[in-house]
Amino acid sequence: TDPADLKRIDDAIRAVNSEYGSGESRRERLAQLQVRGVTQRPSGKWQAQVYYSGKSRYIGVFDSKGEASLAYEIAREVLKMDSSEVQPKGTAAVDRNVAVARSAAFSGAKNQV
């Protein structure tokens, strides 16, 4: 991962952390969210996905609704940062942005909830 991507990941995690706080209050807020991109799978685990560049993009599967919601919010923040700049051209750029968002989501969700 290049330094610019690491900065995007860090900035996105910080932005979501500042919005949702920390500790028990964060867990409660995330558990109560009705996030469009978070669904429960038949296994009981929670899946996160975001809509980006005309398609639904898979982020991952998480143990709790709170983790999946946090992952969704972080991935959305990374992709929102990207869209504030020039929209990516070509599938390679889109795939790269989605991979950065997925990496940020897992990094932030697994270490925060």
mmCIF file of N, CA, C and O in Angstrom:
data_model
loop_
_atom_site.group_PDB
_atom_site.id
_atom_site.type_symbol
_atom_site.label_atom_id
_atom_site.label_comp_id
_atom_site.label_asym_id
_atom_site.label_seq_id
_atom_site.Cartn_x
_atom_site.Cartn_y
_atom_site.Cartn_z
ATOM 1 N N THR A 1 0.848 -1.189 0.000
ATOM 2 C CA THR A 1 0.000 0.000 0.000
ATOM 3 C C THR A 1 0.883 1.237 0.000
ATOM 4 O O THR A 1 1.795 1.345 0.802
ATOM 5 N N ASP A 2 0.570 2.152 -0.896
ATOM 6 C CA ASP A 2 1.416 3.345 -0.971
ATOM 7 C C ASP A 2 1.026 4.358 0.115
ATOM 8 O O ASP A 2 -0.064 4.284 0.690
ATOM 9 N N PRO A 3 1.910 5.301 0.409
ATOM 10 C CA PRO A 3 1.661 6.270 1.492
ATOM 11 C C PRO A 3 0.380 7.092 1.318
ATOM 12 O O PRO A 3 -0.289 7.409 2.300
ATOM 13 N N ALA A 4 0.032 7.414 0.087
ATOM 14 C CA ALA A 4 -1.204 8.179 -0.144
ATOM 15 C C ALA A 4 -2.429 7.357 0.258
ATOM 16 O O ALA A 4 -3.382 7.889 0.841
ATOM 17 N N ASP A 5 -2.407 6.058 -0.047
ATOM 18 C CA ASP A 5 -3.514 5.183 0.344
ATOM 19 C C ASP A 5 -3.578 5.038 1.861
ATOM 20 O O ASP A 5 -4.663 5.037 2.440
ATOM 21 N N LEU A 6 -2.428 4.904 2.496
ATOM 22 C CA LEU A 6 -2.404 4.804 3.960
ATOM 23 C C LEU A 6 -2.976 6.062 4.600
ATOM 24 O O LEU A 6 -3.699 5.992 5.605
ATOM 25 N N LYS A 7 -2.690 7.215 4.013
ATOM 26 C CA LYS A 7 -3.234 8.473 4.525
ATOM 27 C C LYS A 7 -4.749 8.508 4.343
ATOM 28 O O LYS A 7 -5.481 8.927 5.239
ATOM 29 N N ARG A 8 -5.237 8.064 3.185
ATOM 30 C CA ARG A 8 -6.691 8.000 2.953
ATOM 31 C C ARG A 8 -7.366 7.099 3.975
ATOM 32 O O ARG A 8 -8.430 7.431 4.504
ATOM 33 N N ILE A 9 -6.742 5.947 4.253
ATOM 34 C CA ILE A 9 -7.292 5.002 5.228
ATOM 35 C C ILE A 9 -7.342 5.653 6.601
ATOM 36 O O ILE A 9 -8.371 5.635 7.288
ATOM 37 N N ASP A 10 -6.234 6.241 7.009
ATOM 38 C CA ASP A 10 -6.158 6.887 8.322
ATOM 39 C C ASP A 10 -7.163 8.035 8.435
ATOM 40 O O ASP A 10 -7.855 8.162 9.452
ATOM 41 N N ASP A 11 -7.264 8.864 7.409
ATOM 42 C CA ASP A 11 -8.206 9.987 7.421
ATOM 43 C C ASP A 11 -9.656 9.506 7.524
ATOM 44 O O ASP A 11 -10.465 10.090 8.240
ATOM 45 N N ALA A 12 -9.976 8.438 6.795
ATOM 46 C CA ALA A 12 -11.344 7.907 6.829
ATOM 47 C C ALA A 12 -11.682 7.351 8.206
ATOM 48 O O ALA A 12 -12.768 7.604 8.739
ATOM 49 N N ILE A 13 -10.763 6.607 8.801
ATOM 50 C CA ILE A 13 -11.006 6.042 10.130
ATOM 51 C C ILE A 13 -11.166 7.161 11.149
ATOM 52 O O ILE A 13 -12.073 7.129 11.992
ATOM 53 N N ARG A 14 -10.333 8.185 11.066
ATOM 54 C CA ARG A 14 -10.448 9.330 11.983
ATOM 55 C C ARG A 14 -11.787 10.044 11.822
ATOM 56 O O ARG A 14 -12.424 10.435 12.800
ATOM 57 N N ALA A 15 -12.223 10.246 10.581
ATOM 58 C CA ALA A 15 -13.487 10.933 10.329
ATOM 59 C C ALA A 15 -14.661 10.159 10.920
ATOM 60 O O ALA A 15 -15.538 10.739 11.575
ATOM 61 N N VAL A 16 -14.661 8.853 10.736
ATOM 62 C CA VAL A 16 -15.751 8.033 11.277
ATOM 63 C C VAL A 16 -15.667 7.987 12.795
ATOM 64 O O VAL A 16 -16.685 8.090 13.485
ATOM 65 N N ASN A 17 -14.464 7.869 13.333
ATOM 66 C CA ASN A 17 -14.308 7.879 14.794
ATOM 67 C C ASN A 17 -14.817 9.177 15.402
ATOM 68 O O ASN A 17 -15.454 9.166 16.453
ATOM 69 N N SER A 18 -14.538 10.294 14.759
ATOM 70 C CA SER A 18 -14.991 11.571 15.313
ATOM 71 C C SER A 18 -16.513 11.686 15.243
ATOM 72 O O SER A 18 -17.131 12.307 16.096
ATOM 73 N N GLU A 19 -17.119 11.056 14.248
ATOM 74 C CA GLU A 19 -18.574 11.109 14.114
ATOM 75 C C GLU A 19 -19.285 10.193 15.105
ATOM 76 O O GLU A 19 -20.330 10.549 15.648
ATOM 77 N N TYR A 20 -18.717 9.024 15.369
ATOM 78 C CA TYR A 20 -19.406 8.020 16.191
ATOM 79 C C TYR A 20 -18.863 7.877 17.605
ATOM 80 O O TYR A 20 -19.397 7.105 18.387
ATOM 81 N N GLY A 21 -17.816 8.589 17.951
ATOM 82 C CA GLY A 21 -17.291 8.508 19.312
ATOM 83 C C GLY A 21 -16.527 7.220 19.554
ATOM 84 O O GLY A 21 -15.979 6.626 18.639
ATOM 85 N N SER A 22 -16.530 6.768 20.818
ATOM 86 C CA SER A 22 -15.786 5.552 21.145
ATOM 87 C C SER A 22 -16.494 4.782 22.246
ATOM 88 O O SER A 22 -17.464 5.258 22.841
ATOM 89 N N GLY A 23 -15.980 3.596 22.514
ATOM 90 C CA GLY A 23 -16.466 2.783 23.617
ATOM 91 C C GLY A 23 -17.893 2.295 23.462
ATOM 92 O O GLY A 23 -18.374 2.034 22.358
ATOM 93 N N GLU A 24 -18.579 2.187 24.590
ATOM 94 C CA GLU A 24 -19.925 1.622 24.621
ATOM 95 C C GLU A 24 -20.928 2.470 23.845
ATOM 96 O O GLU A 24 -21.815 1.936 23.188
ATOM 97 N N SER A 25 -20.787 3.793 23.900
ATOM 98 C CA SER A 25 -21.735 4.638 23.166
ATOM 99 C C SER A 25 -21.619 4.404 21.659
ATOM 100 O O SER A 25 -22.624 4.409 20.953
ATOM 101 N N ARG A 26 -20.395 4.165 21.167
ATOM 102 C CA ARG A 26 -20.214 3.864 19.742
ATOM 103 C C ARG A 26 -20.885 2.542 19.405
ATOM 104 O O ARG A 26 -21.594 2.426 18.418
ATOM 105 N N ARG A 27 -20.669 1.523 20.241
ATOM 106 C CA ARG A 27 -21.275 0.218 19.973
ATOM 107 C C ARG A 27 -22.799 0.331 19.910
ATOM 108 O O ARG A 27 -23.433 -0.252 19.033
ATOM 109 N N GLU A 28 -23.376 1.085 20.833
ATOM 110 C CA GLU A 28 -24.829 1.255 20.852
ATOM 111 C C GLU A 28 -25.321 1.990 19.605
ATOM 112 O O GLU A 28 -26.309 1.588 18.994
ATOM 113 N N ARG A 29 -24.640 3.068 19.231
ATOM 114 C CA ARG A 29 -25.045 3.834 18.041
ATOM 115 C C ARG A 29 -24.956 2.990 16.783
ATOM 116 O O ARG A 29 -25.858 3.011 15.949
ATOM 117 N N LEU A 30 -23.862 2.250 16.635
ATOM 118 C CA LEU A 30 -23.686 1.437 15.433
ATOM 119 C C LEU A 30 -24.690 0.290 15.384
ATOM 120 O O LEU A 30 -25.181 -0.071 14.317
ATOM 121 N N ALA A 31 -25.009 -0.292 16.537
ATOM 122 C CA ALA A 31 -25.976 -1.386 16.577
ATOM 123 C C ALA A 31 -27.375 -0.904 16.211
ATOM 124 O O ALA A 31 -28.182 -1.667 15.671
ATOM 125 N N GLN A 32 -27.680 0.358 16.469
ATOM 126 C CA GLN A 32 -29.003 0.895 16.187
ATOM 127 C C GLN A 32 -29.139 1.451 14.774
ATOM 128 O O GLN A 32 -30.246 1.723 14.320
ATOM 129 N N LEU A 33 -28.033 1.634 14.079
ATOM 130 C CA LEU A 33 -28.084 2.186 12.719
ATOM 131 C C LEU A 33 -28.838 1.263 11.771
ATOM 132 O O LEU A 33 -28.737 0.043 11.856
ATOM 133 N N GLN A 34 -29.571 1.867 10.881
ATOM 134 C CA GLN A 34 -30.190 1.129 9.785
ATOM 135 C C GLN A 34 -29.388 1.473 8.530
ATOM 136 O O GLN A 34 -29.727 2.379 7.793
ATOM 137 N N VAL A 35 -28.285 0.774 8.338
ATOM 138 C CA VAL A 35 -27.378 1.065 7.230
ATOM 139 C C VAL A 35 -27.817 0.264 6.011
ATOM 140 O O VAL A 35 -27.962 -0.955 6.074
ATOM 141 N N ARG A 36 -28.006 0.970 4.913
ATOM 142 C CA ARG A 36 -28.496 0.338 3.692
ATOM 143 C C ARG A 36 -27.579 -0.784 3.210
ATOM 144 O O ARG A 36 -28.048 -1.790 2.702
ATOM 145 N N GLY A 37 -26.290 -0.632 3.387
ATOM 146 C CA GLY A 37 -25.338 -1.609 2.868
ATOM 147 C C GLY A 37 -24.959 -2.718 3.834
ATOM 148 O O GLY A 37 -24.001 -3.434 3.597
ATOM 149 N N VAL A 38 -25.716 -2.881 4.921
ATOM 150 C CA VAL A 38 -25.412 -3.921 5.911
ATOM 151 C C VAL A 38 -26.602 -4.869 6.008
ATOM 152 O O VAL A 38 -27.725 -4.440 6.268
ATOM 153 N N THR A 39 -26.337 -6.141 5.761
ATOM 154 C CA THR A 39 -27.394 -7.151 5.814
ATOM 155 C C THR A 39 -26.910 -8.365 6.594
ATOM 156 O O THR A 39 -25.711 -8.637 6.646
ATOM 157 N N GLN A 40 -27.878 -9.077 7.185
ATOM 158 C CA GLN A 40 -27.517 -10.289 7.919
ATOM 159 C C GLN A 40 -27.598 -11.475 6.982
ATOM 160 O O GLN A 40 -28.555 -11.640 6.233
ATOM 161 N N ARG A 41 -26.579 -12.310 7.046
ATOM 162 C CA ARG A 41 -26.518 -13.504 6.214
ATOM 163 C C ARG A 41 -27.195 -14.672 6.938
ATOM 164 O O ARG A 41 -27.375 -14.619 8.149
ATOM 165 N N PRO A 42 -27.539 -15.730 6.226
ATOM 166 C CA PRO A 42 -28.167 -16.883 6.885
ATOM 167 C C PRO A 42 -27.301 -17.490 8.001
ATOM 168 O O PRO A 42 -27.822 -18.074 8.943
ATOM 169 N N SER A 43 -26.003 -17.296 7.913
ATOM 170 C CA SER A 43 -25.093 -17.829 8.929
ATOM 171 C C SER A 43 -25.163 -17.046 10.235
ATOM 172 O O SER A 43 -24.604 -17.466 11.246
ATOM 173 N N GLY A 44 -25.837 -15.884 10.215
ATOM 174 C CA GLY A 44 -25.911 -15.037 11.389
ATOM 175 C C GLY A 44 -24.854 -13.937 11.382
ATOM 176 O O GLY A 44 -24.885 -13.036 12.210
ATOM 177 N N LYS A 45 -23.918 -14.011 10.448
ATOM 178 C CA LYS A 45 -22.903 -12.959 10.332
ATOM 179 C C LYS A 45 -23.481 -11.807 9.517
ATOM 180 O O LYS A 45 -24.529 -11.931 8.901
ATOM 181 N N TRP A 46 -22.760 -10.691 9.541
ATOM 182 C CA TRP A 46 -23.234 -9.474 8.889
ATOM 183 C C TRP A 46 -22.337 -9.098 7.725
ATOM 184 O O TRP A 46 -21.117 -9.151 7.840
ATOM 185 N N GLN A 47 -22.941 -8.747 6.591
ATOM 186 C CA GLN A 47 -22.201 -8.395 5.376
ATOM 187 C C GLN A 47 -22.331 -6.899 5.119
ATOM 188 O O GLN A 47 -23.389 -6.315 5.303
ATOM 189 N N ALA A 48 -21.217 -6.289 4.689
ATOM 190 C CA ALA A 48 -21.217 -4.876 4.306
ATOM 191 C C ALA A 48 -20.898 -4.760 2.828
ATOM 192 O O ALA A 48 -20.031 -5.481 2.311
ATOM 193 N N GLN A 49 -21.610 -3.875 2.157
ATOM 194 C CA GLN A 49 -21.332 -3.566 0.761
ATOM 195 C C GLN A 49 -21.722 -2.126 0.494
ATOM 196 O O GLN A 49 -22.611 -1.599 1.147
ATOM 197 N N VAL A 50 -21.020 -1.487 -0.423
ATOM 198 C CA VAL A 50 -21.308 -0.101 -0.776
ATOM 199 C C VAL A 50 -21.598 -0.009 -2.270
ATOM 200 O O VAL A 50 -21.140 -0.834 -3.052
ATOM 201 N N TYR A 51 -22.346 0.999 -2.638
ATOM 202 C CA TYR A 51 -22.622 1.270 -4.040
ATOM 203 C C TYR A 51 -21.625 2.311 -4.504
ATOM 204 O O TYR A 51 -21.547 3.403 -3.937
ATOM 205 N N TYR A 52 -20.831 1.959 -5.512
ATOM 206 C CA TYR A 52 -19.780 2.854 -5.983
ATOM 207 C C TYR A 52 -19.553 2.643 -7.470
ATOM 208 O O TYR A 52 -19.479 1.499 -7.932
ATOM 209 N N SER A 53 -19.463 3.720 -8.188
ATOM 210 C CA SER A 53 -19.177 3.699 -9.620
ATOM 211 C C SER A 53 -20.160 2.795 -10.384
ATOM 212 O O SER A 53 -19.771 2.000 -11.226
ATOM 213 N N GLY A 54 -21.435 2.911 -10.009
ATOM 214 C CA GLY A 54 -22.483 2.204 -10.740
ATOM 215 C C GLY A 54 -22.737 0.770 -10.346
ATOM 216 O O GLY A 54 -23.558 0.103 -10.967
ATOM 217 N N LYS A 55 -22.053 0.260 -9.325
ATOM 218 C CA LYS A 55 -22.232 -1.138 -8.921
ATOM 219 C C LYS A 55 -22.184 -1.288 -7.410
ATOM 220 O O LYS A 55 -21.580 -0.483 -6.715
ATOM 221 N N SER A 56 -22.770 -2.368 -6.934
ATOM 222 C CA SER A 56 -22.651 -2.722 -5.532
ATOM 223 C C SER A 56 -21.293 -3.392 -5.338
ATOM 224 O O SER A 56 -20.950 -4.322 -6.075
ATOM 225 N N ARG A 57 -20.517 -2.918 -4.373
ATOM 226 C CA ARG A 57 -19.153 -3.440 -4.138
ATOM 227 C C ARG A 57 -19.095 -4.123 -2.772
ATOM 228 O O ARG A 57 -19.410 -3.525 -1.751
ATOM 229 N N TYR A 58 -18.711 -5.382 -2.781
ATOM 230 C CA TYR A 58 -18.602 -6.188 -1.568
ATOM 231 C C TYR A 58 -17.446 -5.686 -0.705
ATOM 232 O O TYR A 58 -16.341 -5.503 -1.189
ATOM 233 N N ILE A 59 -17.716 -5.469 0.589
ATOM 234 C CA ILE A 59 -16.680 -5.050 1.525
ATOM 235 C C ILE A 59 -16.217 -6.236 2.355
ATOM 236 O O ILE A 59 -15.027 -6.484 2.483
ATOM 237 N N GLY A 60 -17.147 -6.989 2.919
ATOM 238 C CA GLY A 60 -16.751 -8.161 3.684
ATOM 239 C C GLY A 60 -17.848 -8.636 4.617
ATOM 240 O O GLY A 60 -18.928 -8.069 4.688
ATOM 241 N N VAL A 61 -17.536 -9.707 5.358
ATOM 242 C CA VAL A 61 -18.447 -10.302 6.321
ATOM 243 C C VAL A 61 -17.856 -10.112 7.711
ATOM 244 O O VAL A 61 -16.656 -10.317 7.916
ATOM 245 N N PHE A 62 -18.716 -9.742 8.663
ATOM 246 C CA PHE A 62 -18.275 -9.401 10.010
ATOM 247 C C PHE A 62 -19.111 -10.138 11.040
ATOM 248 O O PHE A 62 -20.226 -10.582 10.755
ATOM 249 N N ASP A 63 -18.574 -10.263 12.241
ATOM 250 C CA ASP A 63 -19.244 -11.018 13.300
ATOM 251 C C ASP A 63 -20.456 -10.307 13.884
ATOM 252 O O ASP A 63 -21.376 -10.957 14.368
ATOM 253 N N SER A 64 -20.459 -8.978 13.868
ATOM 254 C CA SER A 64 -21.568 -8.244 14.480
ATOM 255 C C SER A 64 -22.075 -7.158 13.535
ATOM 256 O O SER A 64 -21.367 -6.717 12.625
ATOM 257 N N LYS A 65 -23.296 -6.727 13.801
ATOM 258 C CA LYS A 65 -23.873 -5.635 13.023
ATOM 259 C C LYS A 65 -23.062 -4.359 13.229
ATOM 260 O O LYS A 65 -22.849 -3.594 12.293
ATOM 261 N N GLY A 66 -22.567 -4.147 14.446
ATOM 262 C CA GLY A 66 -21.762 -2.971 14.730
ATOM 263 C C GLY A 66 -20.481 -2.934 13.917
ATOM 264 O O GLY A 66 -20.112 -1.892 13.373
ATOM 265 N N GLU A 67 -19.794 -4.082 13.835
ATOM 266 C CA GLU A 67 -18.564 -4.142 13.012
ATOM 267 C C GLU A 67 -18.880 -3.879 11.553
ATOM 268 O O GLU A 67 -18.166 -3.134 10.878
ATOM 269 N N ALA A 68 -19.950 -4.505 11.044
ATOM 270 C CA ALA A 68 -20.313 -4.328 9.630
ATOM 271 C C ALA A 68 -20.707 -2.879 9.356
ATOM 272 O O ALA A 68 -20.343 -2.320 8.322
ATOM 273 N N SER A 69 -21.439 -2.261 10.287
ATOM 274 C CA SER A 69 -21.850 -0.862 10.113
ATOM 275 C C SER A 69 -20.642 0.064 10.115
ATOM 276 O O SER A 69 -20.550 0.986 9.303
ATOM 277 N N LEU A 70 -19.713 -0.200 11.024
ATOM 278 C CA LEU A 70 -18.500 0.621 11.073
ATOM 279 C C LEU A 70 -17.675 0.433 9.800
ATOM 280 O O LEU A 70 -17.182 1.406 9.217
ATOM 281 N N ALA A 71 -17.563 -0.801 9.339
ATOM 282 C CA ALA A 71 -16.835 -1.080 8.095
ATOM 283 C C ALA A 71 -17.481 -0.348 6.920
ATOM 284 O O ALA A 71 -16.790 0.247 6.086
ATOM 285 N N TYR A 72 -18.806 -0.393 6.857
ATOM 286 C CA TYR A 72 -19.530 0.302 5.796
ATOM 287 C C TYR A 72 -19.236 1.800 5.837
ATOM 288 O O TYR A 72 -18.935 2.417 4.810
ATOM 289 N N GLU A 73 -19.340 2.391 7.024
ATOM 290 C CA GLU A 73 -19.118 3.830 7.164
ATOM 291 C C GLU A 73 -17.692 4.223 6.778
ATOM 292 O O GLU A 73 -17.475 5.241 6.128
ATOM 293 N N ILE A 74 -16.715 3.403 7.167
ATOM 294 C CA ILE A 74 -15.318 3.703 6.821
ATOM 295 C C ILE A 74 -15.102 3.568 5.315
ATOM 296 O O ILE A 74 -14.489 4.438 4.689
ATOM 297 N N ALA A 75 -15.617 2.491 4.722
ATOM 298 C CA ALA A 75 -15.468 2.307 3.271
ATOM 299 C C ALA A 75 -16.147 3.450 2.521
ATOM 300 O O ALA A 75 -15.590 3.992 1.561
ATOM 301 N N ARG A 76 -17.337 3.830 2.966
ATOM 302 C CA ARG A 76 -18.058 4.933 2.338
ATOM 303 C C ARG A 76 -17.254 6.229 2.432
ATOM 304 O O ARG A 76 -17.165 6.998 1.481
ATOM 305 N N GLU A 77 -16.642 6.449 3.579
ATOM 306 C CA GLU A 77 -15.838 7.657 3.770
ATOM 307 C C GLU A 77 -14.632 7.667 2.821
ATOM 308 O O GLU A 77 -14.321 8.689 2.215
ATOM 309 N N VAL A 78 -13.954 6.539 2.673
ATOM 310 C CA VAL A 78 -12.816 6.455 1.747
ATOM 311 C C VAL A 78 -13.279 6.757 0.326
ATOM 312 O O VAL A 78 -12.645 7.541 -0.387
ATOM 313 N N LEU A 79 -14.374 6.162 -0.088
ATOM 314 C CA LEU A 79 -14.851 6.361 -1.452
ATOM 315 C C LEU A 79 -15.415 7.768 -1.646
ATOM 316 O O LEU A 79 -15.328 8.327 -2.731
ATOM 317 N N LYS A 80 -15.977 8.346 -0.592
ATOM 318 C CA LYS A 80 -16.456 9.723 -0.660
ATOM 319 C C LYS A 80 -15.272 10.669 -0.850
ATOM 320 O O LYS A 80 -15.338 11.613 -1.621
ATOM 321 N N MET A 81 -14.172 10.396 -0.140
ATOM 322 C CA MET A 81 -12.963 11.208 -0.305
ATOM 323 C C MET A 81 -12.490 11.143 -1.742
ATOM 324 O O MET A 81 -12.081 12.124 -2.323
ATOM 325 N N ASP A 82 -12.565 9.940 -2.322
ATOM 326 C CA ASP A 82 -12.139 9.758 -3.701
ATOM 327 C C ASP A 82 -13.033 10.541 -4.654
ATOM 328 O O ASP A 82 -12.554 11.192 -5.560
ATOM 329 N N SER A 83 -14.344 10.502 -4.427
ATOM 330 C CA SER A 83 -15.250 11.154 -5.370
ATOM 331 C C SER A 83 -15.201 12.669 -5.271
ATOM 332 O O SER A 83 -15.680 13.356 -6.158
ATOM 333 N N SER A 84 -14.628 13.188 -4.188
ATOM 334 C CA SER A 84 -14.483 14.634 -4.109
ATOM 335 C C SER A 84 -13.370 15.116 -5.043
ATOM 336 O O SER A 84 -13.275 16.289 -5.354
ATOM 337 N N GLU A 85 -12.550 14.182 -5.455
ATOM 338 C CA GLU A 85 -11.506 14.495 -6.434
ATOM 339 C C GLU A 85 -12.060 14.134 -7.810
ATOM 340 O O GLU A 85 -13.246 14.139 -8.030
ATOM 341 N N VAL A 86 -11.215 13.767 -8.730
ATOM 342 C CA VAL A 86 -11.648 13.367 -10.062
ATOM 343 C C VAL A 86 -12.165 11.931 -10.006
ATOM 344 O O VAL A 86 -11.560 11.074 -9.365
ATOM 345 N N GLN A 87 -13.288 11.690 -10.655
ATOM 346 C CA GLN A 87 -13.825 10.330 -10.689
ATOM 347 C C GLN A 87 -12.828 9.412 -11.406
ATOM 348 O O GLN A 87 -12.201 9.812 -12.379
ATOM 349 N N PRO A 88 -12.677 8.179 -10.900
ATOM 350 C CA PRO A 88 -11.701 7.263 -11.501
ATOM 351 C C PRO A 88 -12.096 6.883 -12.920
ATOM 352 O O PRO A 88 -13.269 6.736 -13.231
ATOM 353 N N LYS A 89 -11.082 6.741 -13.738
ATOM 354 C CA LYS A 89 -11.291 6.331 -15.123
ATOM 355 C C LYS A 89 -10.826 4.886 -15.277
ATOM 356 O O LYS A 89 -9.703 4.549 -14.935
ATOM 357 N N GLY A 90 -11.700 4.042 -15.758
ATOM 358 C CA GLY A 90 -11.337 2.658 -16.029
ATOM 359 C C GLY A 90 -11.527 1.746 -14.819
ATOM 360 O O GLY A 90 -11.567 2.186 -13.673
ATOM 361 N N THR A 91 -11.657 0.473 -15.119
ATOM 362 C CA THR A 91 -11.928 -0.502 -14.063
ATOM 363 C C THR A 91 -10.751 -0.675 -13.114
ATOM 364 O O THR A 91 -10.962 -0.957 -11.936
ATOM 365 N N ALA A 92 -9.536 -0.491 -13.574
ATOM 366 C CA ALA A 92 -8.379 -0.663 -12.690
ATOM 367 C C ALA A 92 -8.394 0.378 -11.572
ATOM 368 O O ALA A 92 -8.141 0.049 -10.406
ATOM 369 N N ALA A 93 -8.721 1.613 -11.897
ATOM 370 C CA ALA A 93 -8.775 2.669 -10.887
ATOM 371 C C ALA A 93 -9.923 2.431 -9.910
ATOM 372 O O ALA A 93 -9.773 2.616 -8.702
ATOM 373 N N VAL A 94 -11.072 2.007 -10.435
ATOM 374 C CA VAL A 94 -12.219 1.715 -9.573
ATOM 375 C C VAL A 94 -11.871 0.558 -8.640
ATOM 376 O O VAL A 94 -12.111 0.628 -7.430
ATOM 377 N N ASP A 95 -11.307 -0.506 -9.192
ATOM 378 C CA ASP A 95 -10.935 -1.670 -8.381
ATOM 379 C C ASP A 95 -9.922 -1.296 -7.308
ATOM 380 O O ASP A 95 -9.995 -1.779 -6.180
ATOM 381 N N ARG A 96 -8.988 -0.437 -7.642
ATOM 382 C CA ARG A 96 -7.984 -0.004 -6.675
ATOM 383 C C ARG A 96 -8.634 0.775 -5.536
ATOM 384 O O ARG A 96 -8.341 0.560 -4.369
ATOM 385 N N ASN A 97 -9.560 1.694 -5.872
ATOM 386 C CA ASN A 97 -10.255 2.465 -4.842
ATOM 387 C C ASN A 97 -11.095 1.571 -3.938
ATOM 388 O O ASN A 97 -11.134 1.758 -2.730
ATOM 389 N N VAL A 98 -11.750 0.582 -4.528
ATOM 390 C CA VAL A 98 -12.558 -0.348 -3.737
ATOM 391 C C VAL A 98 -11.640 -1.180 -2.827
ATOM 392 O O VAL A 98 -11.972 -1.419 -1.666
ATOM 393 N N ALA A 99 -10.488 -1.585 -3.327
ATOM 394 C CA ALA A 99 -9.542 -2.350 -2.500
ATOM 395 C C ALA A 99 -9.041 -1.517 -1.323
ATOM 396 O O ALA A 99 -8.917 -2.024 -0.197
ATOM 397 N N VAL A 100 -8.771 -0.226 -1.552
ATOM 398 C CA VAL A 100 -8.351 0.659 -0.458
ATOM 399 C C VAL A 100 -9.486 0.798 0.552
ATOM 400 O O VAL A 100 -9.265 0.732 1.764
ATOM 401 N N ALA A 101 -10.719 0.969 0.063
ATOM 402 C CA ALA A 101 -11.872 1.090 0.957
ATOM 403 C C ALA A 101 -12.062 -0.184 1.777
ATOM 404 O O ALA A 101 -12.334 -0.129 2.978
ATOM 405 N N ARG A 102 -11.913 -1.334 1.141
ATOM 406 C CA ARG A 102 -12.052 -2.620 1.839
ATOM 407 C C ARG A 102 -10.974 -2.764 2.910
ATOM 408 O O ARG A 102 -11.251 -3.181 4.040
ATOM 409 N N SER A 103 -9.757 -2.408 2.573
ATOM 410 C CA SER A 103 -8.652 -2.471 3.535
ATOM 411 C C SER A 103 -8.908 -1.558 4.725
ATOM 412 O O SER A 103 -8.712 -1.941 5.886
ATOM 413 N N ALA A 104 -9.373 -0.344 4.449
ATOM 414 C CA ALA A 104 -9.685 0.609 5.521
ATOM 415 C C ALA A 104 -10.821 0.075 6.394
ATOM 416 O O ALA A 104 -10.765 0.176 7.623
ATOM 417 N N ALA A 105 -11.830 -0.496 5.760
ATOM 418 C CA ALA A 105 -12.982 -1.013 6.507
ATOM 419 C C ALA A 105 -12.567 -2.105 7.472
ATOM 420 O O ALA A 105 -12.952 -2.095 8.640
ATOM 421 N N PHE A 106 -11.763 -3.051 7.004
ATOM 422 C CA PHE A 106 -11.337 -4.140 7.879
ATOM 423 C C PHE A 106 -10.405 -3.628 8.967
ATOM 424 O O PHE A 106 -10.509 -4.016 10.122
ATOM 425 N N SER A 107 -9.516 -2.738 8.601
ATOM 426 C CA SER A 107 -8.581 -2.185 9.587
ATOM 427 C C SER A 107 -9.338 -1.434 10.663
ATOM 428 O O SER A 107 -9.094 -1.626 11.859
ATOM 429 N N GLY A 108 -10.255 -0.595 10.276
ATOM 430 C CA GLY A 108 -11.001 0.201 11.239
ATOM 431 C C GLY A 108 -11.993 -0.592 12.057
ATOM 432 O O GLY A 108 -12.110 -0.424 13.266
ATOM 433 N N ALA A 109 -12.724 -1.501 11.418
ATOM 434 C CA ALA A 109 -13.774 -2.253 12.105
ATOM 435 C C ALA A 109 -13.188 -3.256 13.094
ATOM 436 O O ALA A 109 -13.680 -3.391 14.212
ATOM 437 N N LYS A 110 -12.171 -3.956 12.715
ATOM 438 C CA LYS A 110 -11.612 -4.985 13.588
ATOM 439 C C LYS A 110 -10.886 -4.398 14.784
ATOM 440 O O LYS A 110 -10.805 -5.020 15.832
ATOM 441 N N ASN A 111 -10.372 -3.190 14.640
ATOM 442 C CA ASN A 111 -9.611 -2.583 15.744
ATOM 443 C C ASN A 111 -10.442 -1.650 16.611
ATOM 444 O O ASN A 111 -9.947 -1.177 17.622
ATOM 445 N N GLN A 112 -11.682 -1.370 16.239
ATOM 446 C CA GLN A 112 -12.435 -0.332 16.931
ATOM 447 C C GLN A 112 -13.632 -0.832 17.727
ATOM 448 O O GLN A 112 -14.001 -0.217 18.704
ATOM 449 N N VAL A 113 -14.303 -1.876 17.272
ATOM 450 C CA VAL A 113 -15.551 -2.297 17.939
ATOM 451 C C VAL A 113 -15.256 -3.336 18.987
ATOM 452 O O VAL A 113 -14.425 -4.147 18.872
#
